[in-house]
Tab-separated table of N, CA and C in Angstrom:
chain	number	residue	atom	x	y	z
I	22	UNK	N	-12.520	62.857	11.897
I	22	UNK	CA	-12.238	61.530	12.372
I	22	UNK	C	-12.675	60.519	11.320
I	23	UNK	N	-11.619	59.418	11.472
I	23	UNK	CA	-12.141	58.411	9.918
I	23	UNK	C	-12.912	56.889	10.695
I	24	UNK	N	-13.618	56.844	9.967
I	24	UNK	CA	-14.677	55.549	10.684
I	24	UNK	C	-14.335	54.408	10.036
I	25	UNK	N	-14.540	53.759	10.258
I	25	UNK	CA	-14.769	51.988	9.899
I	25	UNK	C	-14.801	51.997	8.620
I	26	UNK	N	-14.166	51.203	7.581
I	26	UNK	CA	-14.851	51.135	6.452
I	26	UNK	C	-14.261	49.915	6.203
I	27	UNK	N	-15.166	48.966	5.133
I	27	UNK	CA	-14.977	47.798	4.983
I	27	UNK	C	-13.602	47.652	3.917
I	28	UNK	N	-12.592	46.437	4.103
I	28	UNK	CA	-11.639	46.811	2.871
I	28	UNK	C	-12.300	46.116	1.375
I	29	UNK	N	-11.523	46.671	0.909
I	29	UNK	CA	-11.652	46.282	-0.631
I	29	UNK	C	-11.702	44.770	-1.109
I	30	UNK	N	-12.133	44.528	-2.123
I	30	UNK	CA	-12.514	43.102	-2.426
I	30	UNK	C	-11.826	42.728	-2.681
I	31	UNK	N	-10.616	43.477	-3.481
I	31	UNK	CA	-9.684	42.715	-3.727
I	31	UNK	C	-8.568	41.962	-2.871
I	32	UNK	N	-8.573	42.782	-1.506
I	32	UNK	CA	-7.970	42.756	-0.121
I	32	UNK	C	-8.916	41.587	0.494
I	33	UNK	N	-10.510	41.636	0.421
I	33	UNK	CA	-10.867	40.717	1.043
I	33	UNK	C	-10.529	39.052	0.325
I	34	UNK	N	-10.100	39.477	-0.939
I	34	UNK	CA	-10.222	38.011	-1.426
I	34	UNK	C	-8.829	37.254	-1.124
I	35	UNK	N	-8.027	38.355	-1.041
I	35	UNK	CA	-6.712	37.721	-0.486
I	35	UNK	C	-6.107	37.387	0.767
I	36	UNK	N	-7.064	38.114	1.840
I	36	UNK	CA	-7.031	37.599	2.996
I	36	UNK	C	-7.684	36.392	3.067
I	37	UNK	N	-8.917	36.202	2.090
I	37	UNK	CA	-10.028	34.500	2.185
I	37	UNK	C	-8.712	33.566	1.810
I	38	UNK	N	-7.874	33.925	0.605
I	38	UNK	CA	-6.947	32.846	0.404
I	38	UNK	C	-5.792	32.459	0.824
I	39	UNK	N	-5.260	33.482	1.685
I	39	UNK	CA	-4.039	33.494	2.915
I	39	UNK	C	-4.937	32.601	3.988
I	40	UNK	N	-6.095	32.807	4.259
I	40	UNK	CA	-6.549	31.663	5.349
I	40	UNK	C	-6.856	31.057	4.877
I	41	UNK	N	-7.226	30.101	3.679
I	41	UNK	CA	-7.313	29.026	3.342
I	41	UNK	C	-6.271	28.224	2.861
I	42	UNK	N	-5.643	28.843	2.491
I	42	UNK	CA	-3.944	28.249	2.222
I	42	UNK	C	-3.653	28.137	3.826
I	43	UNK	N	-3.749	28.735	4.753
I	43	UNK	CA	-3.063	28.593	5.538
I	43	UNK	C	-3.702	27.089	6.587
I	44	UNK	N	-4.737	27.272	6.701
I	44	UNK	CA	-5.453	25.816	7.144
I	44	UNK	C	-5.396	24.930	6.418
I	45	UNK	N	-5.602	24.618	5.274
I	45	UNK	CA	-5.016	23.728	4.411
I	45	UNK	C	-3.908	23.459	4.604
I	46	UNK	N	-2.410	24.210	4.792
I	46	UNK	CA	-1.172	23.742	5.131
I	46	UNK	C	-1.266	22.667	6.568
I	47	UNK	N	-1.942	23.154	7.389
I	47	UNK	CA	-1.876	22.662	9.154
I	47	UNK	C	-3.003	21.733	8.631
I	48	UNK	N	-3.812	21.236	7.691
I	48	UNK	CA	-4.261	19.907	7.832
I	48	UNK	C	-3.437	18.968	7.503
I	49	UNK	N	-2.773	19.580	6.448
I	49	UNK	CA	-1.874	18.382	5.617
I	49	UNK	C	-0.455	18.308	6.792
I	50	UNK	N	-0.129	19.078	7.362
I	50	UNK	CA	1.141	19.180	8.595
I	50	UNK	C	0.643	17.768	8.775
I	51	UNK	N	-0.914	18.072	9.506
I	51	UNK	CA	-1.440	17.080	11.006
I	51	UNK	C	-1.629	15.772	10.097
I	52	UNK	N	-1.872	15.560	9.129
I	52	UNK	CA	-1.972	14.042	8.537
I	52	UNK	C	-0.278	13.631	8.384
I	53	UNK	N	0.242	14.554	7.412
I	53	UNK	CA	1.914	13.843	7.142
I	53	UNK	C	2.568	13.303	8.674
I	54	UNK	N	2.128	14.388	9.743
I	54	UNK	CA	2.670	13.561	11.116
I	54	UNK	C	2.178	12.356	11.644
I	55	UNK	N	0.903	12.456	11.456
I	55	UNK	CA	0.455	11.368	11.849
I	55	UNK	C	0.362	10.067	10.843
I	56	UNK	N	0.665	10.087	9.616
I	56	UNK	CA	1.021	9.021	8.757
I	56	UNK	C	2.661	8.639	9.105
I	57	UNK	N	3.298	9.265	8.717
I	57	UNK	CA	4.868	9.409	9.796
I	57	UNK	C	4.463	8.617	11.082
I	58	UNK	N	4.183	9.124	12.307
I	58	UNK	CA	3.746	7.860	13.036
I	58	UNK	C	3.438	6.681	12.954
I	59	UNK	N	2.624	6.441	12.304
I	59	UNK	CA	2.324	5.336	11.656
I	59	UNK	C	3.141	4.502	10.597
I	60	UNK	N	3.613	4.975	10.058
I	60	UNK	CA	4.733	4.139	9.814
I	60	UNK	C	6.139	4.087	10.258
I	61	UNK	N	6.625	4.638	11.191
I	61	UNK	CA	6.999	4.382	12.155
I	61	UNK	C	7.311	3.416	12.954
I	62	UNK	N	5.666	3.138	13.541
I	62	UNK	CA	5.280	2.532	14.644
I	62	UNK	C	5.085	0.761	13.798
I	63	UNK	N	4.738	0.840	12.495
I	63	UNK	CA	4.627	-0.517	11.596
I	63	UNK	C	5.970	-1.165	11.135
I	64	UNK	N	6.810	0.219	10.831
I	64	UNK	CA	8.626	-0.202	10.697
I	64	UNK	C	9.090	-0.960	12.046
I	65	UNK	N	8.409	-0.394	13.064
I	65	UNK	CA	8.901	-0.600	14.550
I	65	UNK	C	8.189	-2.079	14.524
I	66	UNK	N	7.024	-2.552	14.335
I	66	UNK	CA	6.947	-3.716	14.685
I	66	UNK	C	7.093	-4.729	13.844
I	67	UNK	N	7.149	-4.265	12.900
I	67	UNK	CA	7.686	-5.225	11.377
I	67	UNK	C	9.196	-5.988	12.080
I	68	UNK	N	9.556	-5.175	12.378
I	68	UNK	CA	11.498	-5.408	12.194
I	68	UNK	C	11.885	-5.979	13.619
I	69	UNK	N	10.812	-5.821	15.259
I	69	UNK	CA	11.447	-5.739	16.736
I	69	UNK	C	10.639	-6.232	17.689
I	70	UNK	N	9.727	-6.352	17.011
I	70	UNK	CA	8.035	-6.241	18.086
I	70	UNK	C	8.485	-5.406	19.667
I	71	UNK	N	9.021	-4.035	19.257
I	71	UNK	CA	9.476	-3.504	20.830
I	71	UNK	C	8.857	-1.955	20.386
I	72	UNK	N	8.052	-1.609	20.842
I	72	UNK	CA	7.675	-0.382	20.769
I	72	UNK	C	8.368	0.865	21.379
I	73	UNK	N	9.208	0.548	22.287
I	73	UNK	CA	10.425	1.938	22.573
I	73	UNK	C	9.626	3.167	22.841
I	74	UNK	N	10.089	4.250	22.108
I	74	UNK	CA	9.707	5.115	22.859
I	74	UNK	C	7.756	5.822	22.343
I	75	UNK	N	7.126	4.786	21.278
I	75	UNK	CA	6.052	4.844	20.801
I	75	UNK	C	4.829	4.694	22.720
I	76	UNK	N	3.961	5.031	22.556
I	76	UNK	CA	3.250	4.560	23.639
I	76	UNK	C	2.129	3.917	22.839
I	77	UNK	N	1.225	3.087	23.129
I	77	UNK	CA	0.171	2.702	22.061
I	77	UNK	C	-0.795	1.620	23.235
I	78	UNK	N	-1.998	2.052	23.226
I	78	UNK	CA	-3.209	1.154	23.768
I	78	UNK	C	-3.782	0.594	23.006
I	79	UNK	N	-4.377	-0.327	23.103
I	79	UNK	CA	-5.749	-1.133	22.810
I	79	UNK	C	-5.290	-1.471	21.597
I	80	UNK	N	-6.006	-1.463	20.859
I	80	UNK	CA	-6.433	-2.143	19.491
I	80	UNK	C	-5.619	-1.989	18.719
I	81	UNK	N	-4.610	-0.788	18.721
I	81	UNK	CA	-3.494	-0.708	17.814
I	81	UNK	C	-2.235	-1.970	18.199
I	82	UNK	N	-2.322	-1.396	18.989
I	82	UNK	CA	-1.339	-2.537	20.124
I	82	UNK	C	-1.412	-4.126	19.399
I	83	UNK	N	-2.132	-4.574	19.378
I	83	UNK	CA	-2.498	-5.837	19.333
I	83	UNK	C	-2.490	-5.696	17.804
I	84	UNK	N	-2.822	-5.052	16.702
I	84	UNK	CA	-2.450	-4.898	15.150
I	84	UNK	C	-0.899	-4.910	15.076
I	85	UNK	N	-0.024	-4.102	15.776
I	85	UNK	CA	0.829	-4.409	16.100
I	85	UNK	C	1.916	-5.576	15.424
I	86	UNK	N	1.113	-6.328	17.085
I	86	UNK	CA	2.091	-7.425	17.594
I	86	UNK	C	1.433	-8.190	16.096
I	87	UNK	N	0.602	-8.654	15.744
I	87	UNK	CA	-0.257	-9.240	14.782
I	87	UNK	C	0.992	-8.943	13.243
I	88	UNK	N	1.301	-7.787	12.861
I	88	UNK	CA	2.036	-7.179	12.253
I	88	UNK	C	3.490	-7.678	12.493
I	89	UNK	N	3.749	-7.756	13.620
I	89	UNK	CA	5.139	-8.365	13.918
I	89	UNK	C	5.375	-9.776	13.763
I	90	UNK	N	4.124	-10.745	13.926
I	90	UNK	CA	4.281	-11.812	13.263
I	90	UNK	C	4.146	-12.228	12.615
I	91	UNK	N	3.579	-11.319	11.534
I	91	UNK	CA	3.426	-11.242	9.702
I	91	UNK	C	4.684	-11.495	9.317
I	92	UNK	N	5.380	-10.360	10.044
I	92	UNK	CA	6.883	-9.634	9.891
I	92	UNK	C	7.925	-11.032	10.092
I	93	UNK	N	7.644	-11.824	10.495
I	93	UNK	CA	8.545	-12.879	11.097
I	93	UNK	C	8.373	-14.408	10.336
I	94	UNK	N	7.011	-14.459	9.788
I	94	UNK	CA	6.318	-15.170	9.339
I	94	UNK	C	7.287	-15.132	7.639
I	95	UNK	N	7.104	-13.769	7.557
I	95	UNK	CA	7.591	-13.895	6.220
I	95	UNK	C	9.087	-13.768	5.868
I	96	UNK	N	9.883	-13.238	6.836
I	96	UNK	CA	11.388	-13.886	7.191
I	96	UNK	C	11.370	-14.671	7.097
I	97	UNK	N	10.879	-15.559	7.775
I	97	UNK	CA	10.997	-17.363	7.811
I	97	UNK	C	10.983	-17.696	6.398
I	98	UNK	N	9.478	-17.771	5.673
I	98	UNK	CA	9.470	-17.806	4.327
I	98	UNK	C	10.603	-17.259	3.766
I	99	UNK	N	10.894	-16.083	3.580
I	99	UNK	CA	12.074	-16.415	2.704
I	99	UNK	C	13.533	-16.237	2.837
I	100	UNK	N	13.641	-16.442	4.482
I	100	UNK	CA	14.819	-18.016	4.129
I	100	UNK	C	14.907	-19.014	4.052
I	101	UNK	N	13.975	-19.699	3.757
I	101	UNK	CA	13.991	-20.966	3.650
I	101	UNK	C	13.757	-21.109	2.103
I	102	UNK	N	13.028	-20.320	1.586
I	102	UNK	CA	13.532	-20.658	0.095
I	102	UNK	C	14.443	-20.088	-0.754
I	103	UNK	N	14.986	-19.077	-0.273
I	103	UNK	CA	16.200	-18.531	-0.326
I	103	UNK	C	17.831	-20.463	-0.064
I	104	UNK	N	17.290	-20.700	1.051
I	104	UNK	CA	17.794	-21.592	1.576
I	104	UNK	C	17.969	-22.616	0.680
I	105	UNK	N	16.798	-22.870	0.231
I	105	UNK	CA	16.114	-24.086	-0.779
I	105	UNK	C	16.998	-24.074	-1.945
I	106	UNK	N	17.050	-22.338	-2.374
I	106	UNK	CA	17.709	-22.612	-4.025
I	106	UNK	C	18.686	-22.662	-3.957
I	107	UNK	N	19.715	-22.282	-2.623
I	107	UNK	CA	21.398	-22.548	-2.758
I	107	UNK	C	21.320	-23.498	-2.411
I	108	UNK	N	21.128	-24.765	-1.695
I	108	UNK	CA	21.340	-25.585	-1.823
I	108	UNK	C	21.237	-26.394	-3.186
I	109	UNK	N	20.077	-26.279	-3.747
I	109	UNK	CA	19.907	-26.991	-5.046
I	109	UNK	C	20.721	-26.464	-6.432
């Protein structure tokens, strides 16, 4: 009968780097999605101030809307000097 034996180092070192490659991939997944969200959700209030199918509480919420009237603020600005130079 054959017992337990530990594998080889060279086996162990490539299983250490198949799981570290592999968690490393699913951190960087979970940030690119959640940066993706996030801009998203800043395209979304830049351009609509309507959040649709985003859900969002508190403090983001209100960066937001804050964001959306950056967003509007600076439309204004430049049409009006947009405005300014065809006329002149």
């Amino acid at each position: 009968m054959k017992g337990w034996s530990s594998p080889s180092s060279s086996r162990r070192i490539w299983k250490s780097i198949l799981i570290t490659v592999a968690f490393l991939v699913a951190i960087i997944y979970d940030l690119f999605v959640k940066a993706l969200n996030a801009l998203t959700l800043s395209v979304n209030a830049f351009t609509t101030l309507g959040f649709g199918e985003i859900p969002i509480k508190g403090i983001p919420r209100y960066l937001a809307i804050i964001q959306g009237f950056i967003g509007w603020f600076m439309l204004t600005i430049f049409s009006v000097s947009l405005i300014s130079q065809l006329l002149n």
